[in-house]
PDB file of C-alpha atoms in Angstrom:
ATOM      1  CA  GLN U   1      -0.012  -0.019   0.174  1.00 85.00           C
ATOM      2  CA  VAL U   2       1.390   3.520  -0.927  1.00 90.00           C
ATOM      3  CA  GLN U   3       0.117   6.587   0.480  1.00 94.00           C
ATOM      4  CA  LEU U   4       0.825   9.696  -1.458  1.00 96.00           C
ATOM      5  CA  VAL U   5       0.400  13.163   0.126  1.00 97.00           C
ATOM      6  CA  GLU U   6       0.789  16.622  -1.719  1.00 98.00           C
ATOM      7  CA  SER U   7       1.773  19.906  -0.070  1.00 98.00           C
ATOM      8  CA  GLY U   8       3.082  23.388  -1.003  1.00 98.00           C
ATOM      9  CA  GLY U   9      -0.048  24.646  -2.580  1.00 98.00           C
ATOM     10  CA  GLY U  10      -1.515  27.845  -1.908  1.00 98.00           C
ATOM     11  CA  LEU U  11      -2.103  31.432  -3.340  1.00 98.00           C
ATOM     12  CA  VAL U  12       0.611  33.160  -5.507  1.00 98.00           C
ATOM     13  CA  GLN U  13       0.524  36.166  -7.632  1.00 98.00           C
ATOM     14  CA  PRO U  14       0.851  35.754 -11.492  1.00 98.00           C
ATOM     15  CA  GLY U  15       4.490  35.490 -12.302  1.00 98.00           C
ATOM     16  CA  GLY U  16       5.270  33.826  -8.881  1.00 98.00           C
ATOM     17  CA  SER U  17       6.408  30.427  -7.994  1.00 98.00           C
ATOM     18  CA  LEU U  18       5.584  27.330  -5.901  1.00 98.00           C
ATOM     19  CA  ARG U  19       7.118  24.146  -5.312  1.00 98.00           C
ATOM     20  CA  LEU U  20       4.877  21.108  -4.734  1.00 98.00           C
ATOM     21  CA  SER U  21       5.856  18.264  -2.826  1.00 98.00           C
ATOM     22  CA  CYS U  22       4.641  14.483  -3.268  1.00 97.00           C
ATOM     23  CA  ALA U  23       5.673  12.610  -0.116  1.00 96.00           C
ATOM     24  CA  ALA U  24       5.141   8.894  -0.087  1.00 92.00           C
ATOM     25  CA  SER U  25       4.792   6.241   2.806  1.00 87.00           C
ATOM     26  CA  GLY U  26       4.173   2.751   3.283  1.00 86.00           C
ATOM     27  CA  SER U  27       6.621   2.204   0.317  1.00 85.00           C
ATOM     28  CA  THR U  28       9.664   3.467  -1.263  1.00 85.00           C
ATOM     29  CA  LEU U  29       9.434   5.687  -4.221  1.00 86.00           C
ATOM     30  CA  ASP U  30      12.612   4.775  -5.826  1.00 87.00           C
ATOM     31  CA  TYR U  31      11.109   2.190  -7.876  1.00 90.00           C
ATOM     32  CA  TYR U  32       8.291   3.912  -9.257  1.00 94.00           C
ATOM     33  CA  ALA U  33       7.612   6.508 -11.993  1.00 95.00           C
ATOM     34  CA  ILE U  34       5.695   9.337 -10.641  1.00 96.00           C
ATOM     35  CA  ARG U  35       3.441  11.496 -12.525  1.00 97.00           C
ATOM     36  CA  TRP U  36       1.767  15.151 -11.557  1.00 98.00           C
ATOM     37  CA  PHE U  37      -1.801  15.993 -12.758  1.00 98.00           C
ATOM     38  CA  ARG U  38      -3.976  18.929 -12.169  1.00 98.00           C
ATOM     39  CA  GLN U  39      -7.928  19.648 -12.482  1.00 98.00           C
ATOM     40  CA  ALA U  40      -9.315  22.882 -12.507  1.00 96.00           C
ATOM     41  CA  PRO U  41     -13.103  23.557 -11.794  1.00 92.00           C
ATOM     42  CA  GLY U  42     -15.076  22.597 -14.831  1.00 94.00           C
ATOM     43  CA  LYS U  43     -12.266  21.088 -16.845  1.00 96.00           C
ATOM     44  CA  GLU U  44     -10.590  17.922 -17.452  1.00 95.00           C
ATOM     45  CA  ARG U  45      -7.888  16.397 -15.597  1.00 96.00           C
ATOM     46  CA  GLU U  46      -4.499  17.055 -17.287  1.00 97.00           C
ATOM     47  CA  GLY U  47      -1.405  15.268 -17.084  1.00 98.00           C
ATOM     48  CA  LEU U  48       1.597  17.761 -16.253  1.00 98.00           C
ATOM     49  CA  SER U  49       4.479  15.864 -15.929  1.00 98.00           C
ATOM     50  CA  CYS U  50       6.290  12.431 -15.298  1.00 97.00           C
ATOM     51  CA  ILE U  51       9.629  11.094 -14.000  1.00 97.00           C
ATOM     52  CA  ASP U  52      11.028   7.606 -14.417  1.00 95.00           C
ATOM     53  CA  SER U  53      12.312   6.000 -11.312  1.00 92.00           C
ATOM     54  CA  ASN U  54      15.699   4.771 -12.928  1.00 77.00           C
ATOM     55  CA  ASP U  55      17.487   7.281 -15.113  1.00 79.00           C
ATOM     56  CA  GLY U  56      15.198   9.947 -13.836  1.00 85.00           C
ATOM     57  CA  SER U  57      14.029  10.839 -17.483  1.00 95.00           C
ATOM     58  CA  THR U  58      11.486  13.692 -17.502  1.00 97.00           C
ATOM     59  CA  TYR U  59       8.601  14.430 -19.467  1.00 97.00           C
ATOM     60  CA  TYR U  60       6.196  17.619 -19.609  1.00 98.00           C
ATOM     61  CA  ALA U  61       3.002  18.673 -21.239  1.00 97.00           C
ATOM     62  CA  ASP U  62       3.427  21.535 -23.410  1.00 97.00           C
ATOM     63  CA  SER U  63       1.270  23.691 -21.434  1.00 96.00           C
ATOM     64  CA  VAL U  64       4.000  23.675 -18.615  1.00 97.00           C
ATOM     65  CA  LYS U  65       7.304  23.081 -20.469  1.00 97.00           C
ATOM     66  CA  GLY U  66      10.083  25.407 -19.701  1.00 97.00           C
ATOM     67  CA  ARG U  67       7.974  26.768 -16.543  1.00 98.00           C
ATOM     68  CA  PHE U  68       7.711  23.600 -14.326  1.00 98.00           C
ATOM     69  CA  THR U  69      10.530  21.382 -13.146  1.00 98.00           C
ATOM     70  CA  ILE U  70       9.886  17.915 -11.812  1.00 97.00           C
ATOM     71  CA  SER U  71      12.457  16.115  -9.784  1.00 96.00           C
ATOM     72  CA  ARG U  72      12.940  13.389  -7.015  1.00 94.00           C
ATOM     73  CA  ASP U  73      14.740  13.041  -3.808  1.00 93.00           C
ATOM     74  CA  ASN U  74      14.653   9.213  -3.084  1.00 89.00           C
ATOM     75  CA  ALA U  75      16.369   9.674   0.264  1.00 90.00           C
ATOM     76  CA  LYS U  76      13.356  11.943   1.194  1.00 93.00           C
ATOM     77  CA  ASN U  77      10.997   9.614  -0.634  1.00 93.00           C
ATOM     78  CA  THR U  78       9.544  12.684  -2.085  1.00 95.00           C
ATOM     79  CA  VAL U  79       8.931  13.876  -5.860  1.00 96.00           C
ATOM     80  CA  TYR U  80       8.756  17.639  -6.303  1.00 97.00           C
ATOM     81  CA  LEU U  81       7.198  19.853  -8.836  1.00 98.00           C
ATOM     82  CA  GLN U  82       8.760  23.266  -9.232  1.00 98.00           C
ATOM     83  CA  MET U  83       6.550  25.894 -10.827  1.00 98.00           C
ATOM     84  CA  ASN U  84       7.705  29.041 -12.038  1.00 98.00           C
ATOM     85  CA  SER U  85       6.056  32.001 -14.173  1.00 98.00           C
ATOM     86  CA  LEU U  86       2.752  30.895 -12.789  1.00 98.00           C
ATOM     87  CA  LYS U  87      -0.280  31.949 -14.358  1.00 98.00           C
ATOM     88  CA  PRO U  88      -4.107  32.477 -13.539  1.00 97.00           C
ATOM     89  CA  GLU U  89      -4.784  29.407 -15.845  1.00 97.00           C
ATOM     90  CA  ASP U  90      -2.575  27.289 -13.770  1.00 98.00           C
ATOM     91  CA  THR U  91      -5.139  27.459 -10.788  1.00 98.00           C
ATOM     92  CA  ALA U  92      -6.317  24.084 -10.118  1.00 98.00           C
ATOM     93  CA  VAL U  93      -5.762  21.007  -7.685  1.00 98.00           C
ATOM     94  CA  TYR U  94      -2.557  19.321  -8.344  1.00 98.00           C
ATOM     95  CA  TYR U  95      -2.126  15.505  -7.757  1.00 98.00           C
ATOM     96  CA  CYS U  96       0.635  13.094  -7.863  1.00 98.00           C
ATOM     97  CA  ALA U  97       0.060   9.444  -8.758  1.00 97.00           C
ATOM     98  CA  THR U  98       1.915   6.207  -9.536  1.00 96.00           C
ATOM     99  CA  ASP U  99       0.908   3.310 -11.574  1.00 94.00           C
ATOM    100  CA  LEU U 100       3.848   1.367  -9.912  1.00 93.00           C
ATOM    101  CA  HIS U 101       5.692   0.816 -13.154  1.00 93.00           C
ATOM    102  CA  GLN U 102       9.281   2.083 -13.362  1.00 94.00           C
ATOM    103  CA  TYR U 103       9.174   4.108 -16.484  1.00 94.00           C
ATOM    104  CA  CYS U 104       6.731   6.828 -17.820  1.00 94.00           C
ATOM    105  CA  PRO U 105       4.912   5.122 -20.923  1.00 91.00           C
ATOM    106  CA  GLY U 106       4.055   6.899 -24.066  1.00 88.00           C
ATOM    107  CA  TYR U 107       0.481   7.644 -22.603  1.00 90.00           C
ATOM    108  CA  TRP U 108       1.957   9.074 -19.324  1.00 92.00           C
ATOM    109  CA  LYS U 109      -0.488  12.127 -19.523  1.00 88.00           C
ATOM    110  CA  ALA U 110      -3.620   9.743 -19.232  1.00 90.00           C
ATOM    111  CA  GLY U 111      -4.693   9.208 -15.579  1.00 88.00           C
ATOM    112  CA  ASP U 112      -5.956   5.909 -16.382  1.00 86.00           C
ATOM    113  CA  GLY U 113      -4.783   2.965 -14.644  1.00 88.00           C
ATOM    114  CA  MET U 114      -3.013   4.635 -11.789  1.00 93.00           C
ATOM    115  CA  ALA U 115      -2.728   2.608  -8.799  1.00 92.00           C
ATOM    116  CA  TYR U 116      -2.456   5.371  -6.183  1.00 95.00           C
ATOM    117  CA  TRP U 117      -3.257   8.867  -6.068  1.00 97.00           C
ATOM    118  CA  GLY U 118      -2.945  11.683  -3.656  1.00 97.00           C
ATOM    119  CA  LYS U 119      -5.708  13.724  -2.232  1.00 97.00           C
ATOM    120  CA  GLY U 120      -4.422  16.788  -4.153  1.00 98.00           C
ATOM    121  CA  THR U 121      -3.301  20.331  -3.065  1.00 98.00           C
ATOM    122  CA  LEU U 122      -4.817  23.437  -4.390  1.00 98.00           C
ATOM    123  CA  VAL U 123      -2.805  26.043  -6.296  1.00 98.00           C
ATOM    124  CA  THR U 124      -4.429  29.439  -6.772  1.00 98.00           C
ATOM    125  CA  VAL U 125      -2.753  32.072  -9.185  1.00 98.00           C
ATOM    126  CA  SER U 126      -4.410  35.405  -8.618  1.00 97.00           C
ATOM    127  CA  SER U 127      -3.568  38.798  -7.939  1.00 96.00           C
TER     128      SER U 127
END
């Protein structure tokens, strides 16, 4: 059983930055690829980023490429999402999840088949 807990959300002004954390308990994250998703009110869930377990290869959606950075600290059993140059359209609940596989698949943006999800953390970008 893997428990994922997101943190680091909050209110930030446009152009600002936040760092989200996805902490795991019940199992080590070392072996698993981790994905970040978000869902804004009235919108479909969007896959943002994925990081492999072994070589740390990373993948990004076009909407966040160049602004968001995913990373992992296996010693802390935590995956991060550094978000810079935030825009009002980034406002959403952000979730981390894993399908318990080592690598990000070609369809990583889809949220189907994920084994575990966190409960999410709210990010609000507003002046």
